[in-house]
């Protein structure tokens, strides 16, 4: 990889199921299609850690493929690892898990999971468990990382105490006193709210996987200026986050050697592309 290169970091949501149940509207089927297209275009799926190390100057480009690509998922739905069917929502009984797709294409996948068990129960009819996290972390093609305690998710309609976090959620309530999830991480404006959202989630993930997550995915791809400019750079021993990922709306689409380390760009299936033609065109923009 050239020092002036750009690395696409792709984001999928395994819980996203479309009405047609095809690769244009269902994320796991899109991932399966896209990995074949990536292979045909000469891209090599590469662990997120290797690209972060390259960005930080800790890894030389000659240790990486000429055309690397990083595959990530968000939220921690069980379909990341398990072939589970939800008859109320799923369009097909044979949707593959992300793990199976990773094994099919020998592709490394970084999975960003929501820490709070209470919030995960609010989200998913029992389909956001942590029973598979340890197995995933031990899998040579998978890694578990931090997607915050509660995602500031709108499913949180009142103040809830999560014993696993040792704190009330949503985390933003510790900053502005409003205890409803508003899909708005910009509300993390002080150290307590950021600690609950990020560090407490990291501790829970560590207890379940044996690995303290050092990568963070900002919910909705939105980064609070306080988190990016104060909390993450100033309190590393508390949260142990060495890199964090944003999504669309940033000045650049792909990770470069000059990308902000606490707002590395990702592109999202369902926003940046739907069809195979759109995906090929997007990947063609990477230098």
Coordinates of C-alpha atoms in Angstrom, one line a residue:
X1 CA 0.0 0.0 0.0
X2 CA 1.4 3.4 -1.0
X3 CA 1.7 6.0 1.6
X4 CA -0.7 8.2 -0.4
X5 CA -3.2 5.4 -0.7
X6 CA -6.8 5.3 0.4
X7 CA -8.4 2.3 2.2
X8 CA -12.2 1.7 2.0
X9 CA -13.8 0.7 5.3
X10 CA -17.2 -0.9 4.6
X11 CA -20.0 -0.9 7.1
X12 CA -22.9 -3.5 7.1
X13 CA -25.8 -4.0 9.5
X14 CA -26.6 -7.8 9.6
X15 CA -30.1 -7.1 11.0
X16 CA -31.1 -5.1 7.9
X17 CA -33.6 -7.2 5.9
X18 CA -35.3 -5.7 2.9
X19 CA -38.7 -6.6 1.4
X20 CA -37.1 -8.2 -1.7
X21 CA -34.6 -10.1 0.4
X22 CA -31.9 -9.7 -2.2
X23 CA -28.3 -8.3 -2.3
X24 CA -29.6 -4.8 -3.0
X25 CA -31.6 -4.5 0.2
X26 CA -30.4 -7.1 2.7
X27 CA -27.0 -6.6 4.2
X28 CA -25.7 -10.1 4.7
X29 CA -26.6 -10.9 1.1
X30 CA -25.0 -7.6 0.0
X31 CA -21.8 -8.5 1.9
X32 CA -21.7 -11.9 0.2
X33 CA -22.1 -10.3 -3.2
X34 CA -19.7 -7.5 -2.5
X35 CA -16.9 -9.8 -1.3
X36 CA -17.0 -11.6 -4.6
X37 CA -16.9 -8.3 -6.4
X38 CA -14.0 -7.2 -4.3
X39 CA -12.1 -10.4 -5.1
X40 CA -12.7 -9.8 -8.8
X41 CA -11.5 -6.2 -8.5
X42 CA -8.3 -7.3 -6.8
X43 CA -9.1 -6.0 -3.3
X44 CA -7.9 -8.0 -0.3
X45 CA -10.0 -7.9 3.0
X46 CA -7.6 -6.8 5.7
X47 CA -8.0 -6.5 9.5
X48 CA -9.0 -3.1 10.7
X49 CA -6.1 -3.2 13.1
X50 CA -3.5 -3.4 10.3
X51 CA -5.0 -0.3 8.6
X52 CA -5.1 1.6 11.9
X53 CA -1.4 0.7 12.5
X54 CA -0.6 2.0 9.0
X55 CA -2.5 5.2 9.6
X56 CA -0.6 5.7 12.9
X57 CA 2.8 5.1 11.2
X58 CA 3.3 1.8 13.1
X59 CA 3.0 -0.4 10.1
X60 CA 4.8 0.0 6.7
X61 CA 2.8 -0.1 3.6
X62 CA 4.9 -2.9 2.2
X63 CA 3.4 -5.2 4.8
X64 CA -0.1 -4.6 3.4
X65 CA -1.8 -5.5 0.1
X66 CA -1.8 -2.9 -2.7
X67 CA -5.6 -2.8 -2.5
X68 CA -6.8 -3.5 1.0
X69 CA -10.4 -3.2 2.2
X70 CA -11.8 -3.4 5.7
X71 CA -15.1 -5.1 6.5
X72 CA -17.0 -4.0 9.6
X73 CA -20.5 -4.5 11.1
X74 CA -22.3 -2.5 13.7
X75 CA -24.7 -3.1 16.7
X76 CA -24.0 -6.7 17.5
X77 CA -27.0 -8.6 16.1
X78 CA -26.7 -12.3 16.6
X79 CA -26.6 -12.8 12.9
X80 CA -23.0 -11.7 13.1
X81 CA -22.1 -15.1 14.4
X82 CA -25.2 -17.3 14.5
X83 CA -27.7 -18.5 11.8
X84 CA -30.8 -17.5 13.8
X85 CA -34.2 -16.8 12.3
X86 CA -36.7 -14.3 13.5
X87 CA -40.0 -15.3 11.9
X88 CA -41.5 -12.0 12.7
X89 CA -38.9 -10.1 10.6
X90 CA -36.8 -12.3 8.4
X91 CA -37.6 -12.7 4.8
X92 CA -35.8 -16.0 4.4
X93 CA -34.9 -18.9 6.7
X94 CA -31.5 -19.5 5.1
X95 CA -29.8 -16.1 5.5
X96 CA -26.1 -16.7 6.2
X97 CA -24.3 -15.4 9.2
X98 CA -21.5 -12.9 8.9
X99 CA -19.2 -15.6 10.3
X100 CA -20.1 -18.0 7.5
X101 CA -19.5 -15.3 4.9
X102 CA -16.2 -14.4 6.4
X103 CA -15.1 -18.1 6.3
X104 CA -16.4 -18.5 2.7
X105 CA -14.2 -15.6 1.5
X106 CA -11.4 -15.8 4.1
X107 CA -12.2 -12.2 5.0
X108 CA -11.5 -10.6 8.3
X109 CA -14.5 -8.8 9.9
X110 CA -14.5 -6.3 12.8
X111 CA -17.8 -6.4 14.7
X112 CA -18.7 -3.3 16.8
X113 CA -21.2 -4.4 19.5
X114 CA -23.5 -2.5 21.9
X115 CA -22.3 -3.2 25.5
X116 CA -25.4 -2.7 27.6
X117 CA -27.5 -5.9 28.1
X118 CA -30.5 -3.8 29.1
X119 CA -30.4 -1.7 25.9
X120 CA -29.8 -4.8 23.7
X121 CA -32.9 -6.4 25.2
X122 CA -34.8 -3.2 24.3
X123 CA -33.5 -3.4 20.7
X124 CA -34.0 -6.9 19.5
X125 CA -36.5 -9.5 20.7
X126 CA -33.7 -11.6 22.1
X127 CA -31.5 -11.3 19.0
X128 CA -28.8 -9.1 20.4
X129 CA -27.2 -11.5 22.9
X130 CA -23.5 -11.7 24.0
X131 CA -23.4 -15.5 24.1
X132 CA -21.3 -15.6 21.0
X133 CA -18.8 -12.8 21.7
X134 CA -16.1 -14.9 23.2
X135 CA -16.2 -17.4 20.4
X136 CA -16.1 -14.6 17.9
X137 CA -13.1 -12.9 19.6
X138 CA -11.3 -16.2 19.5
X139 CA -12.1 -16.8 15.8
X140 CA -9.1 -16.0 13.5
X141 CA -11.2 -14.0 11.1
X142 CA -13.3 -12.0 13.6
X143 CA -12.8 -9.2 16.2
X144 CA -15.2 -7.7 18.7
X145 CA -14.9 -3.9 19.3
X146 CA -16.9 -1.2 21.1
X147 CA -20.1 0.5 19.8
X148 CA -20.8 2.2 23.1
X149 CA -23.0 1.2 26.0
X150 CA -26.4 2.2 24.6
X151 CA -26.0 3.8 21.2
X152 CA -28.2 6.7 22.4
X153 CA -30.9 4.6 20.8
X154 CA -34.5 5.9 20.6
X155 CA -35.6 2.6 22.1
X156 CA -34.5 4.0 25.5
X157 CA -37.7 6.0 26.4
X158 CA -36.9 6.6 30.1
X159 CA -34.0 6.4 32.6
X160 CA -32.9 2.8 33.0
X161 CA -30.3 1.5 35.3
X162 CA -28.0 -1.3 33.9
X163 CA -26.2 -3.2 36.6
X164 CA -23.7 -4.4 34.0
X165 CA -22.7 -0.8 33.2
X166 CA -23.0 0.3 36.8
X167 CA -24.9 3.4 35.6
X168 CA -28.1 4.7 34.2
X169 CA -28.7 5.1 30.5
X170 CA -28.9 6.8 28.1
X171 CA -25.5 8.1 28.8
X172 CA -26.4 11.6 27.6
X173 CA -28.7 11.9 30.7
X174 CA -25.5 12.4 32.7
X175 CA -24.8 15.5 30.7
X176 CA -28.1 17.2 30.0
X177 CA -30.5 15.6 32.4
X178 CA -32.8 14.3 29.6
X179 CA -33.2 10.5 30.0
X180 CA -34.6 9.6 26.6
X181 CA -32.6 8.2 23.7
X182 CA -32.6 10.6 20.8
X183 CA -30.1 8.9 18.4
X184 CA -27.8 11.8 19.1
X185 CA -24.3 11.2 20.5
X186 CA -23.6 14.9 20.2
X187 CA -25.2 15.1 23.7
X188 CA -22.1 13.5 25.3
X189 CA -20.6 16.8 26.4
X190 CA -18.9 15.9 29.7
X191 CA -16.6 13.3 31.1
X192 CA -19.3 11.3 33.0
X193 CA -21.5 10.9 29.9
X194 CA -18.6 9.8 27.8
X195 CA -17.3 7.4 30.4
X196 CA -20.6 5.7 30.7
X197 CA -21.0 5.5 27.0
X198 CA -17.5 4.3 26.1
X199 CA -15.4 3.1 29.1
X200 CA -18.2 1.2 30.8
X201 CA -19.1 -0.5 27.6
X202 CA -15.4 -1.4 27.1
X203 CA -15.2 -2.9 30.5
X204 CA -18.2 -5.1 29.9
X205 CA -16.9 -6.3 26.5
X206 CA -13.5 -7.1 28.2
X207 CA -15.2 -9.2 30.9
X208 CA -17.0 -11.2 28.2
X209 CA -14.2 -11.6 25.7
X210 CA -10.9 -11.3 27.6
X211 CA -10.0 -8.4 25.3
X212 CA -10.4 -4.7 26.2
X213 CA -11.7 -3.1 22.9
X214 CA -9.4 -0.4 21.7
X215 CA -11.5 0.6 18.6
X216 CA -14.7 2.5 18.8
X217 CA -17.5 3.0 16.3
X218 CA -19.4 6.2 16.9
X219 CA -23.2 5.6 16.9
X220 CA -24.8 6.8 13.7
X221 CA -21.3 7.7 12.6
X222 CA -21.7 11.0 14.6
X223 CA -18.9 12.1 16.9
X224 CA -19.3 14.5 19.7
X225 CA -16.7 17.3 19.6
X226 CA -16.2 16.7 23.3
X227 CA -15.5 13.0 22.8
X228 CA -13.2 13.5 19.8
X229 CA -11.3 16.5 21.0
X230 CA -11.2 16.1 24.8
X231 CA -12.3 12.7 26.1
X232 CA -10.6 10.4 23.7
X233 CA -7.2 12.2 23.6
X234 CA -7.1 13.2 27.2
X235 CA -8.2 10.1 29.1
X236 CA -6.6 7.1 27.3
X237 CA -6.0 5.1 30.4
X238 CA -9.7 5.2 31.2
X239 CA -11.1 4.1 27.9
X240 CA -8.1 2.5 26.1
X241 CA -9.5 3.6 22.7
X242 CA -6.7 4.1 20.1
X243 CA -8.9 4.7 17.1
X244 CA -12.5 5.5 16.3
X245 CA -14.7 5.4 13.2
X246 CA -17.3 7.8 11.8
X247 CA -19.4 7.4 8.6
X248 CA -20.8 9.5 5.8
X249 CA -20.8 13.3 5.9
X250 CA -17.0 13.6 6.5
X251 CA -14.6 15.3 4.2
X252 CA -13.2 12.0 2.9
X253 CA -14.7 8.6 2.0
X254 CA -11.7 6.4 2.7
X255 CA -9.0 6.1 5.3
X256 CA -5.7 7.8 4.4
X257 CA -2.5 8.5 6.4
X258 CA -4.0 11.9 7.2
X259 CA -7.4 10.8 8.4
X260 CA -8.4 12.0 11.9
X261 CA -7.6 9.0 14.2
X262 CA -10.8 9.5 16.2
X263 CA -13.0 9.9 13.2
X264 CA -11.7 7.5 10.6
X265 CA -14.2 7.4 7.7
X266 CA -16.4 4.4 6.8
X267 CA -18.9 4.0 3.9
X268 CA -22.3 2.3 4.7
X269 CA -24.3 -0.2 2.7
X270 CA -27.7 1.4 2.3
X271 CA -26.3 4.9 2.1
X272 CA -23.2 4.9 -0.1
X273 CA -24.4 2.0 -2.3
X274 CA -27.2 -0.4 -3.0
X275 CA -26.6 -2.2 -6.3
X276 CA -23.6 -4.1 -7.6
X277 CA -23.0 -1.3 -10.2
X278 CA -23.0 1.3 -7.5
X279 CA -20.6 -0.7 -5.4
X280 CA -18.1 -1.2 -8.2
X281 CA -18.2 2.5 -9.0
X282 CA -17.6 3.4 -5.3
X283 CA -14.6 1.1 -5.0
X284 CA -13.2 2.5 -8.2
X285 CA -12.8 5.9 -6.4
X286 CA -10.2 4.4 -4.0
X287 CA -6.7 5.4 -5.1

